[in-house]
Amino acid sequence: MVRAGSANVTAGPTLAVVAREAGVSVPTASKVVNGREDVAPETRRRVTEALDRLGYIRRPRFDGGRAPRLVDLVVHSLETSGSGAVLHGAEEAAHDAGLELVVSAALTRSRAERPERGWLDKLVLRGSSGVLFHLAELSEPQYAWLEQHRIPFVMIDPVLEPPAGVVSVGAADWRGGVTATEHLLALGHEHIAVVAGHRRTLCADARIAGYRSALAAAGVRHRPEYVRHADSGEDAAGRRLRELLDLPEPPTAVFVCADRMALGVYEALAERGLRVPDDMSVVGYDDLPEARWLTPALTTVRQPLSEMAATSLRLLLRMMDGHRPESTRTELSTRLVERASTAPPGPRTGGRG
């Protein structure tokens, strides 16, 4: 991977060379470079591949030769409350810093997918001074492309481990897992399950590790069958909860590693005629608005998404001014928000359902 400042960027091929390589006219190649929509998809694909293959660098045009103080925020979706919290934090921090913020959504079907790189071209074309990404990950060519164009960027709460040297801001997920589990232990629960997201993701691994550490510190036996993985959706979380209920010795409490997943857990319990927290205590993670809307309101670990976005913006601003952070990973603290979804365990009645 090419790092900013580690090599000189050469002039590269001309647009005419790119057009010849793609088998199109120079005006058509220019339309693709400038983000015009009046180009056939197949033609756009050929030109984009030629641009990548030849290493053509799209250069922004600035009036008066002065780049605007403009930053981009690219999120995986604009439809979730989590993205809304990130937008709120980034917007406030950008306003305080006197920056303009452009928000866009990468076109993916789920947060676990890598976005296409067409919108990366637009970052350069509009003269962005830096980028905040709230995405699961970028591909290696996309990381390299950003570095080649010397665009500073910060990852907000990446799902997968970014490459070495990439700056990111996240939450203290291990501590959050400890806090959630300690809360249930303090209430008297020993049969505590966890429903987490995809395997080998930063947040899921850290939260499960915290859960296990809290059990070990309390002298409570870890039960491998109590650890379940799902995607981040409600349906999958509900299926995992039903599996737990069908165990010979089902749990009395469950730590659900995302508030959205807790919605599915509540539904699965209701289907079995079980009540929260009388029959099952539930702790979530995130403290999104959905946590307060549930009945009963969800006890959850607050992940400071707005503060993470604001911190990322401030780090990005320093990087835009030529300063590198002392550490590439910044973690903000989490805290438990107690509501009505947890209580001491009731009498055990064996298998349920």
XYZ file of N, CA, C and O in Angstrom, residues 147-279:
532
model
N -4.771 6.622 -0.675
C -3.402 7.029 -0.360
C -2.711 7.633 -1.576
O -1.962 8.607 -1.464
N -2.965 7.048 -2.748
C -2.351 7.573 -3.962
C -2.774 9.004 -4.215
O -1.989 9.836 -4.660
N -4.037 9.306 -3.899
C -4.534 10.656 -4.104
C -4.274 11.559 -2.901
O -4.704 12.710 -2.875
N -3.577 11.005 -1.912
C -3.168 11.766 -0.724
C -4.362 12.410 -0.020
O -4.316 13.575 0.381
N -5.412 11.639 0.118
C -6.608 12.102 0.823
C -6.602 11.498 2.222
O -6.725 10.284 2.372
N -6.464 12.295 3.268
C -6.526 11.746 4.618
C -7.922 11.227 4.928
O -8.917 11.793 4.480
N -7.990 10.138 5.692
C -9.282 9.553 6.007
C -9.218 8.854 7.364
O -8.154 8.449 7.829
N -10.397 8.713 7.976
C -10.529 8.040 9.265
C -11.710 7.090 9.179
O -12.767 7.446 8.633
N -11.552 5.887 9.707
C -12.631 4.913 9.773
C -13.353 5.054 11.115
O -12.716 5.052 12.173
N -14.681 5.177 11.078
C -15.496 5.246 12.288
C -16.083 3.867 12.557
O -16.827 3.335 11.732
N -15.737 3.281 13.694
C -16.311 2.010 14.129
C -16.247 0.953 13.027
O -17.272 0.355 12.669
N -15.054 0.660 12.482
C -14.978 -0.353 11.427
C -15.353 -1.726 11.974
O -15.014 -2.081 13.111
N -16.054 -2.506 11.177
C -16.471 -3.844 11.597
C -15.306 -4.815 11.536
O -15.131 -5.662 12.415
N -14.481 -4.695 10.494
C -13.320 -5.556 10.334
C -12.044 -4.768 10.608
O -12.017 -3.548 10.497
N -10.997 -5.476 10.966
C -9.714 -4.849 11.291
C -9.169 -4.143 10.053
O -8.941 -4.769 9.018
N -8.946 -2.824 10.120
C -8.381 -2.139 8.950
C -6.894 -2.443 8.819
O -6.264 -2.923 9.772
N -6.306 -2.183 7.660
C -4.872 -2.424 7.482
C -4.032 -1.595 8.447
O -4.481 -0.566 8.965
N -2.828 -2.058 8.679
C -1.907 -1.337 9.561
C -1.710 0.082 9.050
O -1.562 0.315 7.849
N -1.726 1.032 9.958
C -1.517 2.423 9.603
C -2.785 3.204 9.338
O -2.746 4.434 9.291
N -3.908 2.524 9.167
C -5.182 3.216 8.934
C -5.735 3.704 10.269
O -5.825 2.950 11.239
N -6.116 4.959 10.328
C -6.610 5.567 11.564
C -8.089 5.229 11.739
O -8.880 5.357 10.802
N -8.455 4.799 12.943
C -9.848 4.452 13.211
C -10.221 4.866 14.628
O -9.368 4.990 15.509
N -11.531 5.056 14.819
C -12.089 5.386 16.134
C -13.219 4.404 16.415
O -14.094 4.199 15.571
N -13.178 3.795 17.584
C -14.208 2.840 17.965
C -14.554 2.976 19.430
O -14.222 3.968 20.080
N -15.229 1.969 19.934
C -15.635 1.954 21.341
C -14.855 0.885 22.085
O -14.309 -0.045 21.482
N -14.828 1.006 23.405
C -14.165 0.023 24.265
C -15.080 -1.188 24.400
O -15.731 -1.406 25.430
N -15.143 -2.000 23.341
C -16.113 -3.085 23.275
C -15.828 -4.192 24.283
O -16.763 -4.820 24.799
N -14.563 -4.473 24.562
C -14.256 -5.494 25.564
C -14.824 -5.071 26.913
O -15.486 -5.858 27.589
N -14.587 -3.840 27.288
C -15.111 -3.337 28.553
C -16.638 -3.340 28.538
O -17.282 -3.627 29.555
N -17.244 -3.028 27.396
C -18.692 -3.071 27.301
C -19.235 -4.470 27.547
O -20.257 -4.650 28.228
N -18.557 -5.491 27.008
C -18.970 -6.871 27.252
C -18.838 -7.254 28.712
O -19.694 -7.962 29.268
N -17.769 -6.784 29.346
C -17.589 -7.035 30.777
C -18.719 -6.387 31.575
O -19.329 -7.007 32.457
N -19.009 -5.132 31.270
C -20.028 -4.379 32.014
C -21.400 -5.035 31.906
O -22.121 -5.167 32.903
N -21.780 -5.435 30.704
C -23.085 -6.072 30.507
C -23.188 -7.360 31.315
O -24.207 -7.628 31.979
N -22.142 -8.167 31.277
C -22.165 -9.466 31.961
C -22.105 -9.282 33.475
O -22.806 -9.995 34.226
N -21.290 -8.344 33.941
C -21.223 -8.084 35.379
C -22.569 -7.635 35.928
O -22.931 -7.990 37.067
N -23.297 -6.861 35.155
C -24.625 -6.419 35.589
C -25.551 -7.618 35.818
O -26.257 -7.698 36.838
N -25.540 -8.565 34.892
C -26.386 -9.749 35.031
C -25.906 -10.642 36.170
O -26.717 -11.214 36.911
N -24.603 -10.759 36.338
C -24.066 -11.543 37.451
C -24.473 -10.936 38.794
O -24.833 -11.650 39.735
N -24.423 -9.610 38.877
C -24.775 -8.929 40.131
C -26.242 -9.154 40.494
O -26.604 -9.122 41.684
N -27.080 -9.378 39.488
C -28.496 -9.660 39.746
C -28.734 -11.101 40.185
O -29.848 -11.449 40.585
N -27.693 -11.926 40.097
C -27.808 -13.319 40.524
C -27.851 -14.336 39.401
O -27.991 -15.530 39.650
N -27.727 -13.889 38.155
C -27.743 -14.819 37.024
C -26.398 -15.533 36.888
O -25.337 -14.907 37.029
N -26.456 -16.820 36.626
C -25.262 -17.591 36.300
C -25.385 -18.260 34.937
O -24.380 -18.593 34.321
N -26.606 -18.458 34.489
C -26.853 -19.048 33.172
C -27.077 -17.889 32.185
O -28.208 -17.515 31.880
N -25.965 -17.330 31.705
C -26.001 -16.131 30.869
C -25.506 -16.486 29.470
O -24.389 -16.980 29.312
N -26.316 -16.220 28.479
C -25.935 -16.463 27.086
C -25.553 -15.150 26.419
O -25.795 -14.059 26.949
N -24.956 -15.269 25.248
C -24.626 -14.091 24.448
C -24.998 -14.369 23.000
O -24.734 -15.450 22.472
N -25.660 -13.407 22.367
C -25.969 -13.467 20.936
C -25.215 -12.319 20.278
O -25.514 -11.148 20.526
N -24.226 -12.658 19.477
C -23.340 -11.655 18.874
C -23.512 -11.640 17.367
O -24.235 -12.462 16.793
N -22.823 -10.705 16.729
C -22.871 -10.581 15.279
C -21.963 -11.594 14.596
O -21.635 -12.645 15.160
N -21.533 -11.264 13.379
C -20.708 -12.175 12.596
C -19.424 -12.543 13.330
O -18.861 -11.743 14.073
N -18.959 -13.760 13.108
C -17.680 -14.179 13.666
C -16.543 -13.360 13.068
O -16.614 -12.876 11.949
N -15.477 -13.238 13.839
C -14.238 -12.580 13.404
C -14.443 -11.124 13.004
O -13.791 -10.617 12.103
N -15.376 -10.466 13.648
C -15.483 -9.024 13.495
C -14.970 -8.374 14.775
O -15.020 -8.972 15.855
N -14.464 -7.158 14.648
C -13.840 -6.491 15.791
C -14.769 -6.414 16.984
O -14.416 -6.802 18.098
N -15.977 -5.902 16.766
C -16.880 -5.662 17.888
C -17.379 -6.961 18.495
O -17.425 -7.115 19.730
N -17.779 -7.936 17.666
C -18.298 -9.194 18.198
C -17.241 -9.927 19.007
O -17.503 -10.400 20.121
N -16.025 -10.021 18.464
C -14.957 -10.713 19.182
C -14.652 -10.041 20.512
O -14.466 -10.714 21.534
N -14.600 -8.707 20.514
C -14.264 -7.991 21.743
C -15.359 -8.126 22.791
O -15.086 -8.307 23.987
N -16.614 -8.035 22.371
C -17.718 -8.109 23.330
C -17.839 -9.512 23.923
O -18.095 -9.669 25.126
N -17.631 -10.534 23.096
C -17.655 -11.901 23.617
C -16.479 -12.128 24.560
O -16.619 -12.782 25.609
N -15.312 -11.604 24.226
C -14.152 -11.738 25.107
C -14.425 -11.083 26.459
O -14.052 -11.620 27.517
N -15.083 -9.926 26.460
C -15.438 -9.272 27.711
C -16.429 -10.100 28.515
O -16.309 -10.204 29.751
N -17.391 -10.684 27.839
C -18.380 -11.570 28.471
C -17.687 -12.739 29.160
O -17.957 -13.055 30.325
N -16.772 -13.380 28.445
C -16.066 -14.523 29.014
C -15.182 -14.103 30.189
O -15.088 -14.830 31.191
N -14.542 -12.960 30.072
C -13.686 -12.488 31.164
C -14.489 -12.233 32.432
O -14.045 -12.557 33.544
N -15.679 -11.643 32.274
C -16.518 -11.372 33.442
C -16.978 -12.663 34.100
O -17.006 -12.765 35.342
N -17.345 -13.660 33.296
C -17.735 -14.951 33.861
C -16.578 -15.581 34.630
O -16.758 -16.079 35.756
N -15.388 -15.551 34.027
C -14.226 -16.153 34.673
C -13.895 -15.452 35.984
O -13.578 -16.101 36.990
N -13.961 -14.121 35.980
C -13.650 -13.365 37.199
C -14.631 -13.679 38.319
O -14.280 -13.622 39.504
N -15.874 -14.035 37.955
C -16.890 -14.354 38.956
C -16.904 -15.836 39.321
O -17.705 -16.261 40.165
N -16.034 -16.616 38.684
C -15.987 -18.044 38.964
C -17.160 -18.810 38.381
O -17.493 -19.901 38.847
N -17.785 -18.266 37.356
C -18.927 -18.912 36.703
C -18.434 -19.661 35.462
O -17.693 -19.104 34.647
N -18.860 -20.912 35.337
C -18.405 -21.742 34.224
C -18.887 -21.193 32.889
O -20.065 -20.869 32.730
N -17.955 -21.109 31.949
C -18.316 -20.702 30.587
C -18.909 -21.889 29.848
O -18.335 -22.978 29.827
N -20.074 -21.682 29.258
C -20.746 -22.740 28.507
C -20.678 -22.401 27.014
O -21.343 -21.461 26.565
N -19.907 -23.151 26.229
C -19.791 -22.849 24.800
C -21.141 -22.811 24.084
O -21.322 -22.034 23.140
N -22.104 -23.643 24.533
C -23.402 -23.675 23.856
C -24.205 -22.406 24.090
O -25.221 -22.167 23.422
N -23.769 -21.576 25.029
C -24.454 -20.312 25.298
C -23.977 -19.170 24.396
O -24.499 -18.059 24.479
N -22.989 -19.424 23.564
C -22.458 -18.389 22.667
C -23.008 -18.627 21.268
O -22.747 -19.671 20.658
N -23.771 -17.674 20.759
C -24.399 -17.818 19.448
C -24.056 -16.620 18.575
O -23.999 -15.480 19.050
N -23.867 -16.888 17.280
C -23.561 -15.835 16.312
C -24.704 -15.705 15.319
O -25.333 -16.687 14.930
N -24.953 -14.482 14.916
C -25.968 -14.195 13.904
C -25.450 -13.038 13.064
O -24.378 -12.491 13.320
N -26.206 -12.640 12.035
C -25.885 -11.368 11.407
C -26.502 -10.275 12.279
O -26.977 -10.539 13.379
N -26.510 -9.060 11.817
C -26.964 -7.954 12.656
C -28.473 -7.749 12.614
O -28.990 -6.815 13.217
N -29.204 -8.636 11.928
C -30.633 -8.443 11.765
C -31.459 -9.049 12.887
O -30.984 -9.867 13.685
N -32.724 -8.662 12.915
C -33.631 -9.123 13.958
C -33.979 -10.601 13.800
O -34.031 -11.351 14.785
N -34.237 -11.047 12.575
C -34.683 -12.418 12.345
C -33.640 -13.431 12.793
O -33.963 -14.429 13.456
N -32.384 -13.191 12.414
C -31.324 -14.129 12.781
C -31.139 -14.186 14.295
O -30.931 -15.259 14.868
N -31.222 -13.041 14.953
C -31.100 -13.019 16.408
C -32.239 -13.797 17.061
O -32.037 -14.520 18.045
N -33.437 -13.667 16.508
C -34.565 -14.434 17.027
C -34.350 -15.927 16.895
O -34.683 -16.701 17.807
N -33.785 -16.368 15.771
C -33.508 -17.794 15.575
C -32.498 -18.304 16.588
O -32.643 -19.398 17.139
N -31.454 -17.509 16.830
C -30.444 -17.927 17.822
C -31.059 -18.020 19.216
O -30.718 -18.914 19.991
N -31.970 -17.103 19.555
C -32.600 -17.132 20.865
C -33.469 -18.386 21.012
O -33.470 -19.037 22.062
N -34.181 -18.766 19.961
C -34.995 -19.979 20.011
C -34.125 -21.216 20.233
O -34.502 -22.149 20.949
N -32.942 -21.227 19.608
C -32.003 -22.334 19.831
C -31.588 -22.407 21.299
O -31.483 -23.492 21.871
N -31.341 -21.256 21.897
C -30.963 -21.226 23.307
C -32.106 -21.720 24.196
O -31.883 -22.445 25.170
N -33.321 -21.335 23.870
C -34.468 -21.776 24.667
C -34.689 -23.277 24.574
O -35.248 -23.894 25.499
N -34.253 -23.889 23.485
C -34.458 -25.322 23.285
C -33.360 -26.174 23.911
O -33.413 -27.416 23.820
N -32.364 -25.554 24.536
C -31.310 -26.314 25.211
C -31.886 -27.024 26.429
O -32.874 -26.568 27.035
N -31.286 -28.143 26.836
C -31.749 -28.831 28.051
C -31.739 -27.921 29.279
O -32.604 -28.039 30.152
N -30.759 -27.045 29.332
C -30.682 -26.086 30.435
C -30.577 -24.685 29.834
O -29.494 -24.151 29.640
N -31.699 -24.054 29.511
C -31.673 -22.758 28.833
C -31.182 -21.658 29.767
O -31.243 -21.791 30.995
N -30.695 -20.566 29.214
C -30.214 -19.454 30.048
C -31.367 -18.712 30.706
O -32.527 -18.799 30.266
N -31.027 -17.972 31.742
C -32.007 -17.082 32.382
C -31.795 -15.638 31.960
O -32.613 -14.772 32.282
N -30.692 -15.384 31.279
C -30.382 -14.029 30.829
C -29.590 -14.113 29.540
O -28.899 -15.097 29.277
N -29.687 -13.055 28.731
C -28.946 -13.028 27.476
C -28.397 -11.629 27.241
O -29.089 -10.625 27.441
N -27.134 -11.582 26.854
C -26.472 -10.348 26.434
C -26.518 -10.333 24.910
O -25.916 -11.174 24.253
N -27.262 -9.385 24.349
C -27.430 -9.265 22.897
C -26.544 -8.117 22.417
O -26.696 -6.983 22.876
N -25.650 -8.409 21.493
C -24.589 -7.454 21.161
C -24.995 -6.342 20.213
O -24.127 -5.703 19.599
N -26.290 -6.081 20.062
C -26.772 -4.934 19.294
C -28.242 -4.719 19.641
O -29.004 -5.684 19.727
N -28.638 -3.477 19.837
C -30.032 -3.175 20.167
C -30.991 -3.668 19.094
O -32.086 -4.148 19.384
N -30.583 -3.532 17.837
C -31.454 -3.982 16.751
C -31.713 -5.472 16.852
O -32.832 -5.953 16.601
N -30.697 -6.248 17.219
C -30.862 -7.686 17.387
C -31.786 -7.999 18.560
O -32.490 -9.016 18.564
N -31.773 -7.117 19.576
C -32.635 -7.342 20.741
C -34.114 -7.322 20.357
O -34.940 -7.968 21.015
N -34.475 -6.601 19.291
C -35.863 -6.605 18.827
C -36.294 -8.020 18.466
O -37.400 -8.465 18.810
N -35.426 -8.752 17.775
C -35.731 -10.130 17.416
C -35.793 -11.049 18.620
O -36.591 -11.991 18.662
N -34.947 -10.780 19.615
C -34.963 -11.571 20.838
C -36.281 -11.377 21.581
O -36.898 -12.338 22.057
N -36.732 -10.138 21.689
C -38.025 -9.871 22.333
C -39.159 -10.623 21.618
O -40.039 -11.206 22.269
N -39.143 -10.597 20.290
C -40.203 -11.254 19.522
C -40.183 -12.759 19.742
O -41.239 -13.393 19.896
N -38.980 -13.346 19.762
C -38.870 -14.787 19.962
C -39.356 -15.191 21.353
O -40.021 -16.226 21.513
N -39.062 -14.395 22.349
C -39.546 -14.690 23.699
C -41.061 -14.594 23.767
O -41.725 -15.443 24.381
N -41.622 -13.563 23.135
C -43.075 -13.404 23.148
C -43.766 -14.584 22.469
O -44.823 -15.044 22.922
N -43.155 -15.102 21.384
C -43.736 -16.248 20.689
C -43.825 -17.469 21.600
O -44.734 -18.293 21.460
N -42.863 -17.595 22.521
C -42.858 -18.728 23.457
C -43.670 -18.434 24.722
O -43.685 -19.244 25.646
N -44.303 -17.298 24.771
C -45.068 -16.952 25.955
C -44.219 -16.570 27.148
O -44.671 -16.649 28.301
N -43.003 -16.122 26.897
C -42.068 -15.735 27.957
C -41.987 -14.221 28.060
O -42.079 -13.511 27.055
N -41.809 -13.741 29.281
C -41.821 -12.304 29.541
C -40.431 -11.799 29.909
O -39.649 -12.496 30.545
N -40.156 -10.574 29.494
C -38.938 -9.851 29.867
C -39.322 -8.864 30.971
O -40.270 -8.089 30.803
N -38.630 -8.878 32.127
C -37.500 -9.710 32.520
C -37.893 -10.901 33.391
O -37.004 -11.603 33.900
N -39.194 -11.154 33.596
C -39.615 -12.198 34.536
C -39.024 -13.560 34.188
O -38.554 -14.285 35.072
N -39.083 -13.914 32.901
C -38.580 -15.214 32.468
C -37.190 -15.139 31.848
O -36.473 -16.147 31.817
